[in-house]
CSV table of N, CA and C in Angstrom, one decimal:
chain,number,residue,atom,x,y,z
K,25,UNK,N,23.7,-12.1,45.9
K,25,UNK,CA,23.2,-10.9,45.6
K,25,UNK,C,23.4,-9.9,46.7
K,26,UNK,N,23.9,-8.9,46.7
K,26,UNK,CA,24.5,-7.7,47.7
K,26,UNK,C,23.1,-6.9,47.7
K,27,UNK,N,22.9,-6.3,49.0
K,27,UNK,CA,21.7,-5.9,49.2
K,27,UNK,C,21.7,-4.1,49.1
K,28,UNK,N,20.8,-3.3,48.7
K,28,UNK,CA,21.6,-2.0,48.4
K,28,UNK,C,20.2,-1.6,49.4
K,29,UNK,N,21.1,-1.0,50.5
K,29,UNK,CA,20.1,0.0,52.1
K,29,UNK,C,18.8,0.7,51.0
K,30,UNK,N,19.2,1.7,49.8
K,30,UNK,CA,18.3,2.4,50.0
K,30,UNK,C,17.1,1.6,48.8
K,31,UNK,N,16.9,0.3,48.6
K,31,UNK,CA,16.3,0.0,47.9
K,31,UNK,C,15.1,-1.1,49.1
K,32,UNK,N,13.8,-1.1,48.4
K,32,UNK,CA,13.1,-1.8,49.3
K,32,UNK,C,12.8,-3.1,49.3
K,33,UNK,N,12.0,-4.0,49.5
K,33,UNK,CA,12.2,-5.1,49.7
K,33,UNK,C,11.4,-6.3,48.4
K,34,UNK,N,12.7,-6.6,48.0
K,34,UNK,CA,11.8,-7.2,46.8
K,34,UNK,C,10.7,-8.0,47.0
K,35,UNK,N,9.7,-8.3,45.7
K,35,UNK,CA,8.1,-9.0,45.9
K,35,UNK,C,8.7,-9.9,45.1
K,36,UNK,N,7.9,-11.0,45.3
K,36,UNK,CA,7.7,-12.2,43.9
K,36,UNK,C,6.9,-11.9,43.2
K,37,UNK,N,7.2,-12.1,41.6
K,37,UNK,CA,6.1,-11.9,40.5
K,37,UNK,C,5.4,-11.9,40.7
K,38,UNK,N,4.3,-10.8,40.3
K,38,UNK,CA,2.6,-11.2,40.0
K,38,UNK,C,2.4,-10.0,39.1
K,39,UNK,N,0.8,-10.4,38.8
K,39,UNK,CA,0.3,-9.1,38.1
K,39,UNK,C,0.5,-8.0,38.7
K,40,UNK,N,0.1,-7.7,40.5
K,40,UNK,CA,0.3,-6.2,41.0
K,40,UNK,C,1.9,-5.8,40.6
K,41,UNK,N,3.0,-6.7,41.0
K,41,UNK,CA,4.3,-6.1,40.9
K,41,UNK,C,4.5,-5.8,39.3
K,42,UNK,N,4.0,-6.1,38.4
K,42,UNK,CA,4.0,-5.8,37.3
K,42,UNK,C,3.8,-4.7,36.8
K,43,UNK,N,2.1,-4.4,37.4
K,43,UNK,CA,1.1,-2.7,37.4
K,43,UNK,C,2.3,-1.9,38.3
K,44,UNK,N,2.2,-2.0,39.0
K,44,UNK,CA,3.4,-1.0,40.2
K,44,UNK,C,4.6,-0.5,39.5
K,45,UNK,N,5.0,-1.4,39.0
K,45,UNK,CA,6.5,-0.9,38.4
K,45,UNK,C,6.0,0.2,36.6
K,46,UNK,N,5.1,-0.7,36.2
K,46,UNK,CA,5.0,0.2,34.9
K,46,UNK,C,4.3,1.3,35.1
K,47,UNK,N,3.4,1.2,36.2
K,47,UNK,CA,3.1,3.1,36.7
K,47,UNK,C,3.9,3.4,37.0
K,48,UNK,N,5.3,3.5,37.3
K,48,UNK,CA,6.1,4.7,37.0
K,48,UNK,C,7.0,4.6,35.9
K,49,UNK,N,6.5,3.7,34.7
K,49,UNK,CA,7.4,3.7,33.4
K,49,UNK,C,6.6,5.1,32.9
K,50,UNK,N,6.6,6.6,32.3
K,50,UNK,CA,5.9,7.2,31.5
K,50,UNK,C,5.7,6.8,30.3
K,51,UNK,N,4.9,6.4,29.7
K,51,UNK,CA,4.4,5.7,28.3
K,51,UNK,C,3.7,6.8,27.7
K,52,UNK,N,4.1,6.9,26.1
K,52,UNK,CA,3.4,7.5,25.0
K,52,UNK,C,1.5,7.0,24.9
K,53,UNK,N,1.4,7.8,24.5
K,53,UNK,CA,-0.6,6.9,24.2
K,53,UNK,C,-0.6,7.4,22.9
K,54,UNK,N,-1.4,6.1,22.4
K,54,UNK,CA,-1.5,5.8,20.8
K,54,UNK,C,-3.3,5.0,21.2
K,55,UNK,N,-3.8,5.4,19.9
K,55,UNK,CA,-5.1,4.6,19.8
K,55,UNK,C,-5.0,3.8,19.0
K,56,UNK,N,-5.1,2.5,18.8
K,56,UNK,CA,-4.9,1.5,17.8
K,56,UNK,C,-6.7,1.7,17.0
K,57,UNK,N,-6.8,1.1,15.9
K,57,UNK,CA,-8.3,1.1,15.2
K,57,UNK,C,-7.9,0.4,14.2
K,58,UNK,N,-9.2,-0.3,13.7
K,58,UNK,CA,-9.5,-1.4,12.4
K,58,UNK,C,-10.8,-1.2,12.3
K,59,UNK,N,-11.6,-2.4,11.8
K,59,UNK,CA,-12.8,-2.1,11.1
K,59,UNK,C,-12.7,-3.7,10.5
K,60,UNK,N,-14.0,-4.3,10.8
K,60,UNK,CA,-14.6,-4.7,9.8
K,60,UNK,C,-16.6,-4.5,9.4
K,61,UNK,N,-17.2,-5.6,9.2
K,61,UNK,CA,-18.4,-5.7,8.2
K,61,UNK,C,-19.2,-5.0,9.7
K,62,UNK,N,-18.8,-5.3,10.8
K,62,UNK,CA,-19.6,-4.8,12.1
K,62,UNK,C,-19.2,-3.6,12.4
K,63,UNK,N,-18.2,-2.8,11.9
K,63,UNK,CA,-17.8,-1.5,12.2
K,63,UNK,C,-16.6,-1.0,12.7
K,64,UNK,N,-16.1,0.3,12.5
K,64,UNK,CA,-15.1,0.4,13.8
K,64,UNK,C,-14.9,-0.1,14.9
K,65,UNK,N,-13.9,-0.3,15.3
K,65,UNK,CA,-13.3,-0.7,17.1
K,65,UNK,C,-11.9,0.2,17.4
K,66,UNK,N,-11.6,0.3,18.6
K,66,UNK,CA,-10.2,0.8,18.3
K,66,UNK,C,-10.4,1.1,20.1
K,67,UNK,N,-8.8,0.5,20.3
K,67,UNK,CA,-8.4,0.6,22.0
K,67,UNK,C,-7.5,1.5,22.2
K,68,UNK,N,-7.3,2.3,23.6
K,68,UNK,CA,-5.9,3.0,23.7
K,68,UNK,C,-5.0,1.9,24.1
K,69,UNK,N,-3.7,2.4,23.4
K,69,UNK,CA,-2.5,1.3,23.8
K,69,UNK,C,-1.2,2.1,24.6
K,70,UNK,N,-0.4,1.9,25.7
K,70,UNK,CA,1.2,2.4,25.8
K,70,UNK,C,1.7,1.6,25.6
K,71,UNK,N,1.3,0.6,24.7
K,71,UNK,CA,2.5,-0.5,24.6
K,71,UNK,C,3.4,-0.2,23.2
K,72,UNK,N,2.7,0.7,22.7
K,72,UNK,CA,3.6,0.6,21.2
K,72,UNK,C,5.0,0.7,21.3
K,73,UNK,N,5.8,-0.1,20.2
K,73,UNK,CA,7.1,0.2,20.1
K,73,UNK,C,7.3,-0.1,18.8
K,74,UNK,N,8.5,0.2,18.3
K,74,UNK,CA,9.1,0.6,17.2
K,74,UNK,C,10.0,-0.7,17.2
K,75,UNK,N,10.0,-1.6,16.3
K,75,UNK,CA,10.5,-2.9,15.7
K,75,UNK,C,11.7,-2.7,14.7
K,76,UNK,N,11.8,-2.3,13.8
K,76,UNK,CA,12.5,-2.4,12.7
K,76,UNK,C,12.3,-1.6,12.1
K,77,UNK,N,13.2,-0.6,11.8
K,77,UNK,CA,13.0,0.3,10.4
K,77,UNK,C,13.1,0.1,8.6
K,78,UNK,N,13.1,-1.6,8.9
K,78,UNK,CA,14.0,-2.2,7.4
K,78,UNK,C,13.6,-3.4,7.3
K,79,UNK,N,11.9,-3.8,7.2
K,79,UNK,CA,10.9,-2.8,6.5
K,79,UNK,C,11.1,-2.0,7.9
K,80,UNK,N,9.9,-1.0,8.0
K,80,UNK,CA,9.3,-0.6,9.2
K,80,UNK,C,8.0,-0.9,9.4
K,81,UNK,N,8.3,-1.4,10.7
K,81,UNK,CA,7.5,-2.1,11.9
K,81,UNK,C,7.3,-1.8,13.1
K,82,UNK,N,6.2,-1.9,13.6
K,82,UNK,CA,5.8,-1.9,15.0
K,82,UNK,C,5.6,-2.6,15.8
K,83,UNK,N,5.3,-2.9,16.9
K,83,UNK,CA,4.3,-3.7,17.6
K,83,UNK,C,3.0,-2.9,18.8
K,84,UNK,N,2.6,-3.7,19.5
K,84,UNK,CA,1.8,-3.7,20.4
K,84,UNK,C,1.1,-4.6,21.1
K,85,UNK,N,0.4,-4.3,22.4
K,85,UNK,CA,0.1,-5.6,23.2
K,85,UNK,C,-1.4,-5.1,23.2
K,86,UNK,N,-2.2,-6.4,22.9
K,86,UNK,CA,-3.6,-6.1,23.2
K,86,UNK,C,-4.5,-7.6,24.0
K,87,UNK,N,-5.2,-7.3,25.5
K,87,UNK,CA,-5.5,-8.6,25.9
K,87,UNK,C,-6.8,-9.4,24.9
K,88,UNK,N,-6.5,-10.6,25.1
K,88,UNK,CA,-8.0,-11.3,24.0
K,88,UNK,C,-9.1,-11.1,24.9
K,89,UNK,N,-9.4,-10.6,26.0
K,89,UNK,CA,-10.3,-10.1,26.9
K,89,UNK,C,-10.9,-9.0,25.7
K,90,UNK,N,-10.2,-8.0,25.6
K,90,UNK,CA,-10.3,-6.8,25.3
K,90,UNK,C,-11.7,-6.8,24.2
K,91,UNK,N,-12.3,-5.5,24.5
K,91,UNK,CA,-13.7,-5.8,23.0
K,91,UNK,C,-12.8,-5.2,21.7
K,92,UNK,N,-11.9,-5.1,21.6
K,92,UNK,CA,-11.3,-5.0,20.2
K,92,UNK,C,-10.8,-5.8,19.9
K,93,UNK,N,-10.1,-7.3,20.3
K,93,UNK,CA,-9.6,-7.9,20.0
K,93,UNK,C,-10.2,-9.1,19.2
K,94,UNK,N,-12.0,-9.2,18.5
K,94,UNK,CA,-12.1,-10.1,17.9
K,94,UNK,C,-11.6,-9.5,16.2
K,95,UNK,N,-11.9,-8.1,16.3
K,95,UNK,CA,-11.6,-7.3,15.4
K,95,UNK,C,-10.4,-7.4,14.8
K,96,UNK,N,-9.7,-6.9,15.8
K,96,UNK,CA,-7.9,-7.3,15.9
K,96,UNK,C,-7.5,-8.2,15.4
K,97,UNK,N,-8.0,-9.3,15.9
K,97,UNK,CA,-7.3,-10.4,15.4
K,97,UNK,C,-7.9,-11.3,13.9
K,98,UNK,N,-8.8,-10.6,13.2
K,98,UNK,CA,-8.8,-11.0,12.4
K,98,UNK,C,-8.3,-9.6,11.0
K,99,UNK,N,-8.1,-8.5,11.7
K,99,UNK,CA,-7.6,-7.3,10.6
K,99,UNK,C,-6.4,-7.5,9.8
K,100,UNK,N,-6.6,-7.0,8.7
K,100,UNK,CA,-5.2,-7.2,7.7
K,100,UNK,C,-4.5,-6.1,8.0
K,101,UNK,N,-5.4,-4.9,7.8
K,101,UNK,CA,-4.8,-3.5,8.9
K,101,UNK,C,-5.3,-3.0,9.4
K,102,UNK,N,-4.5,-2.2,10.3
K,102,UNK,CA,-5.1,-1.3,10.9
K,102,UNK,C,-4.1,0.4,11.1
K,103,UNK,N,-5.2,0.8,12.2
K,103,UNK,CA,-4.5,2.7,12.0
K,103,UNK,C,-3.9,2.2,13.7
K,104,UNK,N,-2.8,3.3,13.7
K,104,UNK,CA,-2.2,3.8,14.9
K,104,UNK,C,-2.1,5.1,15.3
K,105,UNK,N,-2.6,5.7,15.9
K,105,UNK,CA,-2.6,7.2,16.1
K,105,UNK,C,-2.0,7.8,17.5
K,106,UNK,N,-1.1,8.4,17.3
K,106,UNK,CA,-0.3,9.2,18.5
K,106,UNK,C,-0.7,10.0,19.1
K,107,UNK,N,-1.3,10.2,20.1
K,107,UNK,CA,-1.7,11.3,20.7
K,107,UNK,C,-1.5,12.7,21.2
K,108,UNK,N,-2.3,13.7,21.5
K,108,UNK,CA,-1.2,14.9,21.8
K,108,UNK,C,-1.9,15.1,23.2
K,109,UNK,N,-1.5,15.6,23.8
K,109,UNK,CA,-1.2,16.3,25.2
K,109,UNK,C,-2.7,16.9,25.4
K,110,UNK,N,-4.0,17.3,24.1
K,110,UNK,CA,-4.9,17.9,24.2
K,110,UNK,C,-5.8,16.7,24.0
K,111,UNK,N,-5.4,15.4,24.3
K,111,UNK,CA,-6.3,14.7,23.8
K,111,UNK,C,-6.8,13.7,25.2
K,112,UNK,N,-6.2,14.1,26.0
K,112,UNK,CA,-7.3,13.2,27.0
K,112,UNK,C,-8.0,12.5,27.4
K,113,UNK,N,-9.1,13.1,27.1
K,113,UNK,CA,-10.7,13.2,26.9
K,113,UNK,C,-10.7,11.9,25.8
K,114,UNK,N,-10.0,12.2,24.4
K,114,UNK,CA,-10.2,10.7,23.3
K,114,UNK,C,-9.5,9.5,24.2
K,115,UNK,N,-8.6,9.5,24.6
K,115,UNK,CA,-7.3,8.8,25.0
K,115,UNK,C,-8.6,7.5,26.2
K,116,UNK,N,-8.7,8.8,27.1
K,116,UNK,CA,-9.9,8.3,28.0
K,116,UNK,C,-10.9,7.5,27.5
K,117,UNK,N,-11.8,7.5,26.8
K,117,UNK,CA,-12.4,7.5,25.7
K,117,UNK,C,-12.7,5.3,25.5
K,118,UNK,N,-11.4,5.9,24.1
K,118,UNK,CA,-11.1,4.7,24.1
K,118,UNK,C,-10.5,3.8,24.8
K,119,UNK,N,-10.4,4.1,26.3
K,119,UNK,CA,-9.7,2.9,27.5
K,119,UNK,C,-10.9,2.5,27.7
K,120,UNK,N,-12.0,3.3,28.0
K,120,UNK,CA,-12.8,2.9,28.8
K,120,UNK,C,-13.8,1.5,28.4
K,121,UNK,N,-13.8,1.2,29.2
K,121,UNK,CA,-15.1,-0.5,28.5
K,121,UNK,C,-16.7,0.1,28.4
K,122,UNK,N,-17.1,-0.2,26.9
K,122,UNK,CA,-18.6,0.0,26.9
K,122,UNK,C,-19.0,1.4,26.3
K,123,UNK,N,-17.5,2.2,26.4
K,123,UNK,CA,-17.9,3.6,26.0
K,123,UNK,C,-18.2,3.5,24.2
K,124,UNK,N,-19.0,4.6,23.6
K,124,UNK,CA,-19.1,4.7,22.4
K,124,UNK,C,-18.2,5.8,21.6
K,125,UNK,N,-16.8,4.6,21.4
K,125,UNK,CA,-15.6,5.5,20.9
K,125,UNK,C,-15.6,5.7,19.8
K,126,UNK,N,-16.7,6.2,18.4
K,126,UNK,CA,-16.6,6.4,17.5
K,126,UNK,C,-18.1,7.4,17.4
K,127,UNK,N,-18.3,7.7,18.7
K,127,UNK,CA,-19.6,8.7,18.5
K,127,UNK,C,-19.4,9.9,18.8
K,128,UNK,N,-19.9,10.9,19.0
K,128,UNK,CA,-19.5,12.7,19.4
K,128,UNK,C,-18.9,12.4,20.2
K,129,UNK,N,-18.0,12.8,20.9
K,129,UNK,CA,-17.2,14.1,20.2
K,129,UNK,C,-16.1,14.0,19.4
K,130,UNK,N,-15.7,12.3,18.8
K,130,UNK,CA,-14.8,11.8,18.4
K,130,UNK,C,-15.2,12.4,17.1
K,131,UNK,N,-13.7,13.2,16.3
K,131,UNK,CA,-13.8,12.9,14.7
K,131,UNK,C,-12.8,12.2,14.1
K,132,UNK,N,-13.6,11.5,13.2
K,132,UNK,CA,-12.7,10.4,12.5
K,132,UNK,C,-13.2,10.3,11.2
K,133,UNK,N,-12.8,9.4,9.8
K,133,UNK,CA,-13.1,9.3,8.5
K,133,UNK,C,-12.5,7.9,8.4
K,134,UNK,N,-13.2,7.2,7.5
K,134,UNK,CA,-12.3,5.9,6.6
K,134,UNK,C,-11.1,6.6,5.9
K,135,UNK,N,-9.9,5.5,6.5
K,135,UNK,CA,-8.9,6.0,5.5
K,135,UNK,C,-8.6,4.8,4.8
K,136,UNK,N,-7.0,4.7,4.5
K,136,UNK,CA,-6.6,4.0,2.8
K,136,UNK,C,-6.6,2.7,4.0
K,137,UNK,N,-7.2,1.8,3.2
K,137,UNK,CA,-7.4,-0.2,3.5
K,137,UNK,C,-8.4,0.7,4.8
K,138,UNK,N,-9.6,1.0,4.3
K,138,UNK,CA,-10.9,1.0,5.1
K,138,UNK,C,-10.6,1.4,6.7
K,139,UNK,N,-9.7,1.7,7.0
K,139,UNK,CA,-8.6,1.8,8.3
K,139,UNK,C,-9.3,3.2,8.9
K,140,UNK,N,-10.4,3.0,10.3
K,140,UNK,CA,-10.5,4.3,10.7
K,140,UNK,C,-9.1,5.3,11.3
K,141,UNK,N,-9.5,6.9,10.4
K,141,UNK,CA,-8.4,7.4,11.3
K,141,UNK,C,-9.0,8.3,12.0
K,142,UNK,N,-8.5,8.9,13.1
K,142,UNK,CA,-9.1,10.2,13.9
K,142,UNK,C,-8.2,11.2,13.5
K,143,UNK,N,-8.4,12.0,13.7
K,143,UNK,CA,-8.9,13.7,13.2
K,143,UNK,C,-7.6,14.1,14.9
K,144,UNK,N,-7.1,15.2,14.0
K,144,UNK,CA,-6.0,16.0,14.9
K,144,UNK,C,-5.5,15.4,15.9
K,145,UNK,N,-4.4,14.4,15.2
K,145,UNK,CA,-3.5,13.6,16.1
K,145,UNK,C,-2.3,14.1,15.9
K,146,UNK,N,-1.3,13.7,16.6
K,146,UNK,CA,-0.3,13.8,16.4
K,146,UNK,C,1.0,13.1,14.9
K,147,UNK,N,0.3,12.0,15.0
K,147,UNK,CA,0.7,11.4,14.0
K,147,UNK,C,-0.4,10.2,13.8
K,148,UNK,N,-0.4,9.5,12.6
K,148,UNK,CA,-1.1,8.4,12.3
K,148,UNK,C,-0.4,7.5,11.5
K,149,UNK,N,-0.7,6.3,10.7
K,149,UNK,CA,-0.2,5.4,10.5
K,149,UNK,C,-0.8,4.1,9.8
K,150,UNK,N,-1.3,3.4,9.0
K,150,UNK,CA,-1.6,2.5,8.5
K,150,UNK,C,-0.8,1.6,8.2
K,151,UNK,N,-0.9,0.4,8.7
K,151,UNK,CA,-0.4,-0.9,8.8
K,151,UNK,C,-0.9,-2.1,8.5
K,152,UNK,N,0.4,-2.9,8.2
K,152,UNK,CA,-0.4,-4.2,7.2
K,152,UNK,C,0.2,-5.5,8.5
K,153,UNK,N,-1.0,-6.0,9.3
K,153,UNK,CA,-0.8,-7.1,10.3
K,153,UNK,C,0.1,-8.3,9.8
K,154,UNK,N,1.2,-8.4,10.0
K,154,UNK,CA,2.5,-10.0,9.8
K,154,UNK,C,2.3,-10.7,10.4
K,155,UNK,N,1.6,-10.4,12.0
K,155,UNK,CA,1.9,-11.5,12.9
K,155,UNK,C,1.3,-11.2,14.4
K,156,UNK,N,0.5,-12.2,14.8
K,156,UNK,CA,0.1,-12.3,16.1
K,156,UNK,C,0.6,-13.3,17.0
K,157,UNK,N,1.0,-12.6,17.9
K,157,UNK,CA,2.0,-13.6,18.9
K,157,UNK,C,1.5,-13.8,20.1
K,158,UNK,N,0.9,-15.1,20.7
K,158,UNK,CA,0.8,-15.0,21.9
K,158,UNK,C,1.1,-14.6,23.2
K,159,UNK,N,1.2,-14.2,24.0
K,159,UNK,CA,2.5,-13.2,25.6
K,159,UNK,C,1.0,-13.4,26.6
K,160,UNK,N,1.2,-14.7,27.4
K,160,UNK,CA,0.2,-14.8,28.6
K,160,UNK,C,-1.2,-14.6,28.0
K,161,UNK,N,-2.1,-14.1,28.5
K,161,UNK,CA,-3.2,-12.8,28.2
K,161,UNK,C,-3.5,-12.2,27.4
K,162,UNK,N,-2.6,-12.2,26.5
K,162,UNK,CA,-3.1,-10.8,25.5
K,162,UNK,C,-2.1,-11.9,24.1
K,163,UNK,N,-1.6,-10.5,23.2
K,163,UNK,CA,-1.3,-11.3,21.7
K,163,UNK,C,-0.3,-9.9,22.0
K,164,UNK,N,0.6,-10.1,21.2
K,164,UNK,CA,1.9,-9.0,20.7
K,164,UNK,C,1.4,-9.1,19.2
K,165,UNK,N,1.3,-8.0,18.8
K,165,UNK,CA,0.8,-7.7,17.0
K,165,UNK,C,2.1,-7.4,16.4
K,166,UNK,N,2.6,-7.2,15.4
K,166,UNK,CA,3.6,-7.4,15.0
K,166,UNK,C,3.0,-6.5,13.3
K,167,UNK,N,3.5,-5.2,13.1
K,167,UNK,CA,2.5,-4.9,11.7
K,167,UNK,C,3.6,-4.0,11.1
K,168,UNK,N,3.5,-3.9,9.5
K,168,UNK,CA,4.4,-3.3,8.9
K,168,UNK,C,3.9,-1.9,8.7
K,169,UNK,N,4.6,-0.9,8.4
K,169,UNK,CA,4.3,0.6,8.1
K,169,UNK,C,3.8,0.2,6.5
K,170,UNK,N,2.7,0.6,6.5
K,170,UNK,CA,2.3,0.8,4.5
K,170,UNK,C,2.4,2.4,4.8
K,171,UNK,N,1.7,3.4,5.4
K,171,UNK,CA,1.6,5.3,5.1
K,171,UNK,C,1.5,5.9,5.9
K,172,UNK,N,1.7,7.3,6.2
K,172,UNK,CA,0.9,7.6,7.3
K,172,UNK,C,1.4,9.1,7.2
K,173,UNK,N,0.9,9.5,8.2
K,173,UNK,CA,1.4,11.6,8.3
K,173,UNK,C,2.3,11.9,9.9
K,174,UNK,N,2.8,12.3,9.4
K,174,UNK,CA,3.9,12.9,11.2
K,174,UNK,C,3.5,14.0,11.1
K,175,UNK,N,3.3,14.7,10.6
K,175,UNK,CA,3.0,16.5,10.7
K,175,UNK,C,1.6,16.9,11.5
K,176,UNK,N,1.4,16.4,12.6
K,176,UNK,CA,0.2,16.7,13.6
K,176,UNK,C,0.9,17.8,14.5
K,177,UNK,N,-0.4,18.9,14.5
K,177,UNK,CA,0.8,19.9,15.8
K,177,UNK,C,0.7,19.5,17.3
K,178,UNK,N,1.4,19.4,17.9
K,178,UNK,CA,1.3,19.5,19.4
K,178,UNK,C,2.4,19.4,19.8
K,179,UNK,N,1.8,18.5,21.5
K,179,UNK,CA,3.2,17.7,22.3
K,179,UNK,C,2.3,16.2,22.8
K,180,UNK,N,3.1,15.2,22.8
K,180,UNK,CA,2.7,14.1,23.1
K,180,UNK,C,2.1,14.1,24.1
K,181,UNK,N,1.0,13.1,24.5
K,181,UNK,CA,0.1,12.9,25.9
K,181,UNK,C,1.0,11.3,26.2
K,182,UNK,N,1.2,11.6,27.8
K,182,UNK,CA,1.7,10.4,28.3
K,182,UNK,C,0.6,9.7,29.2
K,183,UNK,N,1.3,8.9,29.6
K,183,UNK,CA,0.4,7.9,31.0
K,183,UNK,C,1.7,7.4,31.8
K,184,UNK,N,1.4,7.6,33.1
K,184,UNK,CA,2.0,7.5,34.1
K,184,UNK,C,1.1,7.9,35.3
K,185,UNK,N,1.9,6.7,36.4
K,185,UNK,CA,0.9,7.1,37.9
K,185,UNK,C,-0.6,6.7,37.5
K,186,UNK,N,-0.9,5.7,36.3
K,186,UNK,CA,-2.6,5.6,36.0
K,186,UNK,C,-2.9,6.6,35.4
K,187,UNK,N,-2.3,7.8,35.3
K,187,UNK,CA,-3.5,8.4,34.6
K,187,UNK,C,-2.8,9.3,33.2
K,188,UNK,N,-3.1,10.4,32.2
K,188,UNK,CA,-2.8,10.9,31.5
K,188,UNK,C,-2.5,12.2,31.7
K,189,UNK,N,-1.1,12.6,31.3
K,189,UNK,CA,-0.3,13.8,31.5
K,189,UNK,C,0.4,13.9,30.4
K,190,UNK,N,1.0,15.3,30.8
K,190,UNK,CA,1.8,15.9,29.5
K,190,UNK,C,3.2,16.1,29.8
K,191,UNK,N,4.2,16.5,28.9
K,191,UNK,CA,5.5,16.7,29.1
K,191,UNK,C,5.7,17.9,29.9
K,192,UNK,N,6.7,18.1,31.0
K,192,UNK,CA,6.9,19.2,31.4
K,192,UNK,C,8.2,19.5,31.0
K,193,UNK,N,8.1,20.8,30.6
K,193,UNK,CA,9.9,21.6,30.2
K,193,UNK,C,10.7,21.7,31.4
């Protein structure tokens, strides 16, 4: 391996070299949400990605730590919602542990397969769960597109550097 002067000195794997490097990946934020007989739940995610258009598919990473994840892992579907640049405050919201993410100031309604959605997103999405995959710590979800709306106004809210920002022109 040839060593390049202006690079620094590599670490061995761990969790921190892992956090370090993906604070400076900028990630989209999306809120994942389901429901069952105990209620809504729903986490912020930047893990989403775009799988397959044929069907169309997603994924995302959620830890079994997580308090959405008994939810999660037993949902047929759930909603995905894209964030905008004015949403923060939700974004925040749902990261946080213990907070109550389905109470003021959040609006949201049941949508189609009982699937909470929130109110002035950028886009949303309902999905039918295929498949939970183990990855360390957490599960990779694996879910098909059944509907959803793209016509939200804004600009996307990112995450980067830990915290939530917007696109600059």
């Amino acid at each position: 391996m040839t060593a390049t002067p202006d690079l620094g000195i590599p670490r061995l794997a761990s969790p921190d070299l892992l956090r370090s490097v993906f604070r400076r990946h900028a990630a989209g934020v999306a809120v994942i949400t389901a429901s069952d007989e105990s209620g809504p739940v729903g986490f912020t995610a930047t893990s989403l990605s775009s799988v397959s258009a044929e069907p169309p598919m997603l994924s995302f990473g959620i830890g079994v730590g997580a308090s959405s994840w008994p939810v999660i892992s037993g949902a047929e579907y759930l909603g995905v919602h894209i964030l905008g640049e004015h949403q923060q405050a939700l974004a925040a919201t749902f990261a946080r542990s213990g907070a109550d993410r389905f109470g003021a100031p959040t609006v949201w309604r049941e949508g189609p397969e009982g699937v909470p959605v929130l109110d002035d997103v950028l886009a949303w999405l309902v999905c039918r769960v295929v498949a939970r995959v183990p990855a360390g710590d957490h599960r990779i979800v694996l879910a098909e597109v059944v509907l959803g709306d793209p016509d939200g106004a804004g600009r996307p809210l990112l995450y980067h550097q830990g915290r939530f920002t917007a696109l600059r022109d």
